[in-house]
CSV table of C-alpha atoms and ligand atoms in Angstrom, one decimal:
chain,number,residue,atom,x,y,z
A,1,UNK,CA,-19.6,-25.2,-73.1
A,2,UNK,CA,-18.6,-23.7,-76.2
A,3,UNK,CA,-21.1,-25.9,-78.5
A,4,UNK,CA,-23.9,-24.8,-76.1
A,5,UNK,CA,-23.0,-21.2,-76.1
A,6,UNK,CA,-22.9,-21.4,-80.2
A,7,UNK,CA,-26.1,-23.0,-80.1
A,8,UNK,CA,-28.0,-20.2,-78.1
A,9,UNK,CA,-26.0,-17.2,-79.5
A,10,UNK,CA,-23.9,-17.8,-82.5
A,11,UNK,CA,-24.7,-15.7,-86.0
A,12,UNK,CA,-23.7,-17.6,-89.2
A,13,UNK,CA,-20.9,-15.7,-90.4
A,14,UNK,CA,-21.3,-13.2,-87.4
A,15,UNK,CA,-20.9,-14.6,-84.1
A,16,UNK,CA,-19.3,-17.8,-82.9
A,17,UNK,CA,-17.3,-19.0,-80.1
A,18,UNK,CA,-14.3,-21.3,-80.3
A,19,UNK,CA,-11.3,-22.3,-78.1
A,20,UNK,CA,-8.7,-19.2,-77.2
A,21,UNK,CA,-5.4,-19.5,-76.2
A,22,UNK,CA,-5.2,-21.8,-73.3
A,23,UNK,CA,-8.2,-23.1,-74.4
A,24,UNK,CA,-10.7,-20.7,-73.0
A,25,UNK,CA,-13.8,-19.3,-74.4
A,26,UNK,CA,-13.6,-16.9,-76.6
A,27,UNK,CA,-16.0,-15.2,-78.6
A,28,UNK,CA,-15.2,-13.6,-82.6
A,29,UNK,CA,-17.0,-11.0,-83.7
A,30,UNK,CA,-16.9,-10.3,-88.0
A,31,UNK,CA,-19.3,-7.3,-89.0
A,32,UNK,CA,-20.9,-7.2,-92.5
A,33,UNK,CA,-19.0,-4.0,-92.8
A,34,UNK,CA,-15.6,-5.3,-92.4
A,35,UNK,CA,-14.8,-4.7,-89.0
A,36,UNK,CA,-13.5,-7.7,-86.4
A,37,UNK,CA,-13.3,-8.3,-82.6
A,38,UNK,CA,-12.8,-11.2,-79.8
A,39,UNK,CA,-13.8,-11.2,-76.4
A,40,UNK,CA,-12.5,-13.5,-73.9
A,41,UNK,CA,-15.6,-14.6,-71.1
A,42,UNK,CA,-12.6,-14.8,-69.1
A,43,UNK,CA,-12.4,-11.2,-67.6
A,44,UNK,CA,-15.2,-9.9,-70.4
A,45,UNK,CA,-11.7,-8.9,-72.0
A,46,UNK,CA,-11.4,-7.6,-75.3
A,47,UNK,CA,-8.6,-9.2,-77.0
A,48,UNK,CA,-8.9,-7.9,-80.4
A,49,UNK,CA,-10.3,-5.1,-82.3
A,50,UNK,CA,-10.0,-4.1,-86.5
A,51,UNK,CA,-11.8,-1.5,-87.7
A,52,UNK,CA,-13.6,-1.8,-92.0
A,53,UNK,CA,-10.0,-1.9,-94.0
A,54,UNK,CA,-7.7,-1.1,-90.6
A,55,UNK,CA,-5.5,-2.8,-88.4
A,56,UNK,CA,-5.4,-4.1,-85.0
A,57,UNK,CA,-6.5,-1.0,-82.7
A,58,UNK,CA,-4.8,-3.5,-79.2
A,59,UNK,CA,-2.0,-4.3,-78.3
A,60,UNK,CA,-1.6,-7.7,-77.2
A,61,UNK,CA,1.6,-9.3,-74.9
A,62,UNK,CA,3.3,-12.3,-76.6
A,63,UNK,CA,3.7,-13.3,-72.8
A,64,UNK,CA,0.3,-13.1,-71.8
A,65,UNK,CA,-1.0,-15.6,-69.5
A,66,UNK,CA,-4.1,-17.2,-70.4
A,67,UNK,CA,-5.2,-18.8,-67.1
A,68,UNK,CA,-8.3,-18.7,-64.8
A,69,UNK,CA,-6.3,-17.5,-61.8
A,70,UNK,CA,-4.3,-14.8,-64.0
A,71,UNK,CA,-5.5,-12.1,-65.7
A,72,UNK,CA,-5.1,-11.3,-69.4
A,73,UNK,CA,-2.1,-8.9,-70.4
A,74,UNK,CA,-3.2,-6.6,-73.0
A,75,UNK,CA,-6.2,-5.5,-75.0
A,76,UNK,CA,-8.8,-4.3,-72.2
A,77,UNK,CA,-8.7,-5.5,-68.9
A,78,UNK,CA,-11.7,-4.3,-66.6
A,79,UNK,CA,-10.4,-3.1,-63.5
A,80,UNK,CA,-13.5,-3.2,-61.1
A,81,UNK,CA,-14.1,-2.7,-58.1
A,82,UNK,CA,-11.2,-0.9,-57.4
A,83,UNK,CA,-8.3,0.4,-59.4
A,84,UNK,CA,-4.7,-0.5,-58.3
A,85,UNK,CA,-5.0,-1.8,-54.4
A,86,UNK,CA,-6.0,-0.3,-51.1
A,87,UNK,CA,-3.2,1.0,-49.3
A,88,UNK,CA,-4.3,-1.3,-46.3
A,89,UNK,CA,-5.3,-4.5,-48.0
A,90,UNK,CA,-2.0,-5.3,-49.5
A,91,UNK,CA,-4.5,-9.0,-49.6
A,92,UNK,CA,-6.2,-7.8,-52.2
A,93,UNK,CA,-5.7,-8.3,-56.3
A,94,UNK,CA,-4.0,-6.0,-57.9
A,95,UNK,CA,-6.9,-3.9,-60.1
A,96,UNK,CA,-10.1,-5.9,-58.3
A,97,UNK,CA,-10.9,-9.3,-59.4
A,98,UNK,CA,-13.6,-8.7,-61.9
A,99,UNK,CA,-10.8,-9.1,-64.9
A,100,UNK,CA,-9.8,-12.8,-63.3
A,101,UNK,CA,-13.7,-13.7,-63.1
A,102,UNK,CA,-15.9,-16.2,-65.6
A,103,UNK,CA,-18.3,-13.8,-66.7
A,104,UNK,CA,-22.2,-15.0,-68.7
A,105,UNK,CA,-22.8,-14.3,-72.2
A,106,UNK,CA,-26.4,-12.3,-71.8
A,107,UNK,CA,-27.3,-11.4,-75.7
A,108,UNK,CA,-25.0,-10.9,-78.9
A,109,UNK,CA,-26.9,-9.1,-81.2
A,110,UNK,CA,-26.7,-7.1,-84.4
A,111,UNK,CA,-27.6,-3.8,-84.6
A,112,UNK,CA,-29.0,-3.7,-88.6
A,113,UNK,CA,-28.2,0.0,-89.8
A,114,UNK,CA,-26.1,1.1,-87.4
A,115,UNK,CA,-22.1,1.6,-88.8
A,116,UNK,CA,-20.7,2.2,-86.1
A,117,UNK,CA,-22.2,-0.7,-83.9
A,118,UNK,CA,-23.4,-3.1,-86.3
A,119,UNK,CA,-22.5,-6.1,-83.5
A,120,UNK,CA,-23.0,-6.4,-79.7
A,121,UNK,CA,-22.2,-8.6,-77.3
A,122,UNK,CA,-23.5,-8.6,-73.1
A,123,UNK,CA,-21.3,-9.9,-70.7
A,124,UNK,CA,-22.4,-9.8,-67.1
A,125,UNK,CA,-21.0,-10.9,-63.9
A,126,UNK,CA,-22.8,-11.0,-60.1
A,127,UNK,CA,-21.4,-11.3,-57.1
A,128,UNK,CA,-20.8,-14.5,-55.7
A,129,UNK,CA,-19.3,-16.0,-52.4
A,130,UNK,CA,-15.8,-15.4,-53.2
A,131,UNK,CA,-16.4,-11.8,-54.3
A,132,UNK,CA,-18.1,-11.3,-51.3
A,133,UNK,CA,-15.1,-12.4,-49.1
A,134,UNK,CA,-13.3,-9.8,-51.3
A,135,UNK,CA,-15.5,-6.8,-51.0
A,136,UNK,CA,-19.3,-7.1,-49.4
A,137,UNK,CA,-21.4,-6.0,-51.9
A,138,UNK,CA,-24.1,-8.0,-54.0
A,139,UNK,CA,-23.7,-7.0,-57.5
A,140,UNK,CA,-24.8,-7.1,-61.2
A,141,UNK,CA,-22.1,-6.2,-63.4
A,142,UNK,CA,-23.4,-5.5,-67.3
A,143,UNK,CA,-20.4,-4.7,-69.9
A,144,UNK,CA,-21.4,-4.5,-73.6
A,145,UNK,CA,-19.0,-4.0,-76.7
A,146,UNK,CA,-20.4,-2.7,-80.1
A,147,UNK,CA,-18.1,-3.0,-82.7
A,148,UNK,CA,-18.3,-1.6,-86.2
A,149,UNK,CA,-16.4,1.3,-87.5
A,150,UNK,CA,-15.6,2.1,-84.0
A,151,UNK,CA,-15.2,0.2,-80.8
A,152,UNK,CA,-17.4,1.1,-77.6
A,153,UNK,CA,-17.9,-0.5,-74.2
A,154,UNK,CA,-20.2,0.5,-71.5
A,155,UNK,CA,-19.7,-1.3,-68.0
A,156,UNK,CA,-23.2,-1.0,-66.2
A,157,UNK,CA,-22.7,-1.2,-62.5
A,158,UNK,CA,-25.8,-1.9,-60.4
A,159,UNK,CA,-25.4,-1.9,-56.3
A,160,UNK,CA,-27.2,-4.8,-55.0
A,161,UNK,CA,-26.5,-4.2,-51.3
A,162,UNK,CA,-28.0,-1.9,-48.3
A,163,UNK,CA,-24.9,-0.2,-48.0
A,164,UNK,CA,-23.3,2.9,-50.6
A,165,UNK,CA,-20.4,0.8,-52.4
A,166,UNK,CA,-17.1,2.5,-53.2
A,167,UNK,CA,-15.9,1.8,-56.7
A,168,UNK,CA,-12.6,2.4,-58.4
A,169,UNK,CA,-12.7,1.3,-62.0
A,170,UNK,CA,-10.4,1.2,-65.3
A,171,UNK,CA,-11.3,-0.1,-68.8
A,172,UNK,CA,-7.5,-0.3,-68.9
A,173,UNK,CA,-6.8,-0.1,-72.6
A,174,UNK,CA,-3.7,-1.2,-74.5
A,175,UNK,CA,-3.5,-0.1,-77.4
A,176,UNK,CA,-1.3,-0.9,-80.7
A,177,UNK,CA,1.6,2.3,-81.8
A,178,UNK,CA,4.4,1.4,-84.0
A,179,UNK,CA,7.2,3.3,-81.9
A,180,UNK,CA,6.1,4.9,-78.8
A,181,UNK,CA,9.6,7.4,-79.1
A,182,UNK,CA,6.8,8.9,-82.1
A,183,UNK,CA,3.9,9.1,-80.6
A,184,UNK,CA,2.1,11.9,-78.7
A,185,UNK,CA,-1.2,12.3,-76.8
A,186,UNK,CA,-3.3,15.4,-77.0
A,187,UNK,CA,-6.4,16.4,-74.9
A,188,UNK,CA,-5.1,16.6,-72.0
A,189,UNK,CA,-3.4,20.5,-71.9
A,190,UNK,CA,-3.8,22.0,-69.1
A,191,UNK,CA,-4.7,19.3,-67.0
A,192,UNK,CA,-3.6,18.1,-63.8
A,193,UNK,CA,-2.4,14.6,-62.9
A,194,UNK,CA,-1.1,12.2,-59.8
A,195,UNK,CA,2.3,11.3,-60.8
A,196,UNK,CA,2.2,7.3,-59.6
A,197,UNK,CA,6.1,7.3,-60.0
A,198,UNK,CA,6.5,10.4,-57.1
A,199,UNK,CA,5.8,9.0,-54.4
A,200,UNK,CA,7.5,12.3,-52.5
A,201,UNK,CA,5.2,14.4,-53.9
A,202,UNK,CA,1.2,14.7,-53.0
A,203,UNK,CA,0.9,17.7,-55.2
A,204,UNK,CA,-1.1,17.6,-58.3
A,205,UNK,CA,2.2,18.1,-61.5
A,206,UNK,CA,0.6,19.9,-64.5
A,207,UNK,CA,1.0,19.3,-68.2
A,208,UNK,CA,1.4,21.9,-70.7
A,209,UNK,CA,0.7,20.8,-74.3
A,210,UNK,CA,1.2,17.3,-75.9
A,211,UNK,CA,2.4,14.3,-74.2
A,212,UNK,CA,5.4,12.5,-75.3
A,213,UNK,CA,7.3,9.4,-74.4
A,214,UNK,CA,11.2,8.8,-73.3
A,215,UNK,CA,11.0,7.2,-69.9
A,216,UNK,CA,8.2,5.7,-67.9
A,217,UNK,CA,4.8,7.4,-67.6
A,218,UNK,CA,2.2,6.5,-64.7
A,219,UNK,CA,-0.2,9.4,-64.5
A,220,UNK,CA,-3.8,9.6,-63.0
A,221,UNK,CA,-5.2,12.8,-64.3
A,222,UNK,CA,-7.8,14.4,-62.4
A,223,UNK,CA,-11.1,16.5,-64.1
A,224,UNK,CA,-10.3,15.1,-67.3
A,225,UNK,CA,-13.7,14.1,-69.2
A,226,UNK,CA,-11.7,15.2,-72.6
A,227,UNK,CA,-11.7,13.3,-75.8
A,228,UNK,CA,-8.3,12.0,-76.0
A,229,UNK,CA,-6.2,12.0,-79.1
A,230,UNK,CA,-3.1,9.5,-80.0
A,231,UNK,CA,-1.1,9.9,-83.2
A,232,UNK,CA,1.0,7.8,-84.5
A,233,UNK,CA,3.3,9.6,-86.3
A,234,UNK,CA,5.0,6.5,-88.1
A,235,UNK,CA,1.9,4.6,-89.3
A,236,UNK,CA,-0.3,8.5,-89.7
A,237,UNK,CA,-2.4,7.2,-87.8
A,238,UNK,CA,-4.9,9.0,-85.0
A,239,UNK,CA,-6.7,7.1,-81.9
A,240,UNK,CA,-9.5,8.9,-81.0
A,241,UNK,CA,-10.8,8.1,-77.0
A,242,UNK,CA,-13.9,9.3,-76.2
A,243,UNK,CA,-15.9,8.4,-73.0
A,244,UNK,CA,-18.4,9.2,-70.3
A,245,UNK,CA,-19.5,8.5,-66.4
A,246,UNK,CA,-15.3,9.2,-65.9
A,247,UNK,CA,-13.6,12.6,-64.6
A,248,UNK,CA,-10.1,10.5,-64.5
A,249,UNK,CA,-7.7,9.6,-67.2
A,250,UNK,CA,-4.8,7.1,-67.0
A,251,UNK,CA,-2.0,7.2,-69.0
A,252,UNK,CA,0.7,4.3,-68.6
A,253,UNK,CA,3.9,3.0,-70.4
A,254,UNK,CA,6.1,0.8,-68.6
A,255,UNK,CA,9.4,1.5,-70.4
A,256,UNK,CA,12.4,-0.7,-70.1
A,257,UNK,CA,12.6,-1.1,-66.7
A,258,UNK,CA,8.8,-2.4,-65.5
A,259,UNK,CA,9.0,-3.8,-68.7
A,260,UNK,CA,11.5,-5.9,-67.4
A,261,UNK,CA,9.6,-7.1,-64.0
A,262,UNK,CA,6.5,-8.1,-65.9
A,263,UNK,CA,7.0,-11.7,-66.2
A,264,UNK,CA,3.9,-10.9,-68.9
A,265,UNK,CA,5.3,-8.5,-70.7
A,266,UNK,CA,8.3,-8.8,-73.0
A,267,UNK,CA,11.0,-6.5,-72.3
A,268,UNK,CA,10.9,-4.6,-75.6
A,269,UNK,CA,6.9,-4.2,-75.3
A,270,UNK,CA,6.9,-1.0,-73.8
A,271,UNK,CA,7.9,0.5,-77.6
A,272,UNK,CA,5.0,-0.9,-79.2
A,273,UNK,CA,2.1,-0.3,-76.4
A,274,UNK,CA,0.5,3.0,-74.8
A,275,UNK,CA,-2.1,2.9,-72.0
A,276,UNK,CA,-4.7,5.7,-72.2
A,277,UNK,CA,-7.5,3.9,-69.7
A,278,UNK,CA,-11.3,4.9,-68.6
A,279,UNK,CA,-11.1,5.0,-65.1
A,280,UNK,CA,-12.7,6.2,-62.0
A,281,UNK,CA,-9.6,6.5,-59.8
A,282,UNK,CA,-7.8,8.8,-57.1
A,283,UNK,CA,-10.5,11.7,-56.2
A,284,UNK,CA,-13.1,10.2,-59.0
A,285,UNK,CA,-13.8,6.7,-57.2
A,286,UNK,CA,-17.4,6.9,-57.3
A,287,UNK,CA,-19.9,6.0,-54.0
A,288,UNK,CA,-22.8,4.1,-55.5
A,289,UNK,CA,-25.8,4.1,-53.5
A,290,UNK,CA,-28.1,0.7,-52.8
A,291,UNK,CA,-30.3,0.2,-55.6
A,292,UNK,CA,-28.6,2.7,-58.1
A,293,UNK,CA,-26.6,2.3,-60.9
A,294,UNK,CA,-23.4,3.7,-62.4
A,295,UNK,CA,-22.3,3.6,-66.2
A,296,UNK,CA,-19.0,4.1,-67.4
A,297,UNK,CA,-18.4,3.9,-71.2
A,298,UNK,CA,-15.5,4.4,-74.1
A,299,UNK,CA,-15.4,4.8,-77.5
A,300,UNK,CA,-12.4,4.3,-79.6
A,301,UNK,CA,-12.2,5.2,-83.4
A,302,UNK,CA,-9.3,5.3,-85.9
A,303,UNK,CA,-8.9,8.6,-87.9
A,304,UNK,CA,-6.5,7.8,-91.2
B,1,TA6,O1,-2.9,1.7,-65.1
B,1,TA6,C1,-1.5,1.8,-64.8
B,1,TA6,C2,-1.2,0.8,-63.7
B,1,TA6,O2,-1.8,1.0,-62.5
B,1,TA6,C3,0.3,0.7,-63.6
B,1,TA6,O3,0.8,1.2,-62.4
B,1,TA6,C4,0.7,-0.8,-63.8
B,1,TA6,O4,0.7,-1.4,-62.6
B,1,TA6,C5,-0.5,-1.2,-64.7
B,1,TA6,O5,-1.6,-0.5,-64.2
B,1,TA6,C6,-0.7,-2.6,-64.9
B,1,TA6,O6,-1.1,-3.2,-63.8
B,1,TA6,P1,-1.2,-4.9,-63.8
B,1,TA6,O7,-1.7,-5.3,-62.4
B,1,TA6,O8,-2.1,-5.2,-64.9
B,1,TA6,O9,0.2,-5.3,-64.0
């Protein structure tokens, strides 16, 4: 599999696919420019991201598993087509199923004079007969990442079916902070937010300012289309998160506790890893009508 997929898409010194961990398909991206990234076909999941003369933009779990039946822990799982799980169908995956799926190489190409995206890559994924046991929709699911000086996906949902499709999504990113007790989040003043963790309350909580971390954050915020900012005050670094098709930001760390229950997750990688995810989620979940087409991107650049 992996010869034929280097003979039909690989760039000399560009593009080629080898062997991942647990010896799935992964594909390494090196841009003229300097910049580096791999993508797993397992999932479409980005595993790995350097910006020209940076370091690693993801955070990875030294746990992860790296099975067909399990998804990836770290870097950029696609939640699709629904974020977290029903309330009734406590049968369903956790997140959807399209991170756990073998998804088609469509093109990797590169994009001469372009910085910021000098290389692509098009994953896609259709529904199928187990999908369809899952959730009854036909499907064709395009997800491309440019990478250059800055990292962007766009996931390209297109309803197959005769009937509107529901869809809750997350390009749940992990990304890489040196001490999460000095790191804050800006860009999200004044907005509202589900509090996942208060289960006793319905009502929207408010946040006033920066965010900053000392316990265990699981927030949905709603109206959010804002550029979100997070600085790392130890390495001076800032993670700029842009996006579009999405009115809902996540923003998720674990801490010791949940750490702890994630068999996937060491139980001091909560101080290392923030969560600041693309979604479509609570009161955004996004009805899709037969024959239309919904995009939902991110972009993610480093400011030194
Ligand atoms: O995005 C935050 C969240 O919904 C958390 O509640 C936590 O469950 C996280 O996703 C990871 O979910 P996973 O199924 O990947 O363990």
């Amino acid at each position: 599999m992996i010869q034929s997929l280097n003979e039909r898409f690989a760039m000399e010194g560009l593009a080629n696919f080898e062997a991942g961990e647990g010896g799935l398909p992964k594909l390494c991206l090196s841009t003229l420019g300097g910049a580096s990234a791999e993508i797993y076909l397992h999932g479409a999941h980005v595993t790995s991201f350097r910006p020209p003369q940076g370091t690693e933009l993801l955070w990875m779990s030294r746990a992860s598993d790296f099975a067909k039946d399990r998804p990836i822990r770290g870097g950029i799982p696609i939640c699709w087509p629904w974020f977290g799980k029903p309330a009734e169908r406590d049968d369903l995956p956790q997140h959807g199923f399209a991170r756990t799926s073998a998804w088609q190489v469509e093109a990797v190409s590169q994009n001469e004079g372009s910085a910021e995206a000098e290389l692509s890559a098009t994953l896609s994924l259709q529904h199928n007969e187990d999908s369809l046991s899952l959730w009854p929709h036909e499907f064709d699911l395009q997800y491309q990442v440019s990478v250059g000086n800055q990292l962007s996906v766009e996931l390209r949902f297109t309803n197959n079916s005769d009937q509107p499709a529901s869809v809750g999504t997350a390009i749940h990113t992990y990304f890489d902070v040196a001490n999460i007790e000095s790191v804050q989040v800006s860009g999200l003043d004044g907005r509202r937010y589900v509090d996942q963790l208060d289960a006793s309350s319905s009502d929207l909580k408010l946040t006033e300012g920066e965010i900053t971390f000392g316990e265990e954050v699981d927030r949905i915020y709603v109206d959010s289309e804002d550029e979100v900012t997070i600085r790392d005050a130890v390495l001076n670094k800032r993670i700029l998160v842009s996006k579009s098709g999405s009115r809902s930001t996540v923003v998720w760390n674990p801490w010791i506790a949940k750490s702890q229950r994630m068999a996937d997750f060491p139980d001091d990688g909560y101080q290392t890893m923030l969560c600041v995810e693309t979604t479509n989620a609570a009161d955004d979940v996004r009805r899709v009508m037969p024959g239309e087409t919904h995009v939902l991107s991110q972009t993610c650049r480093v400011d030194l």
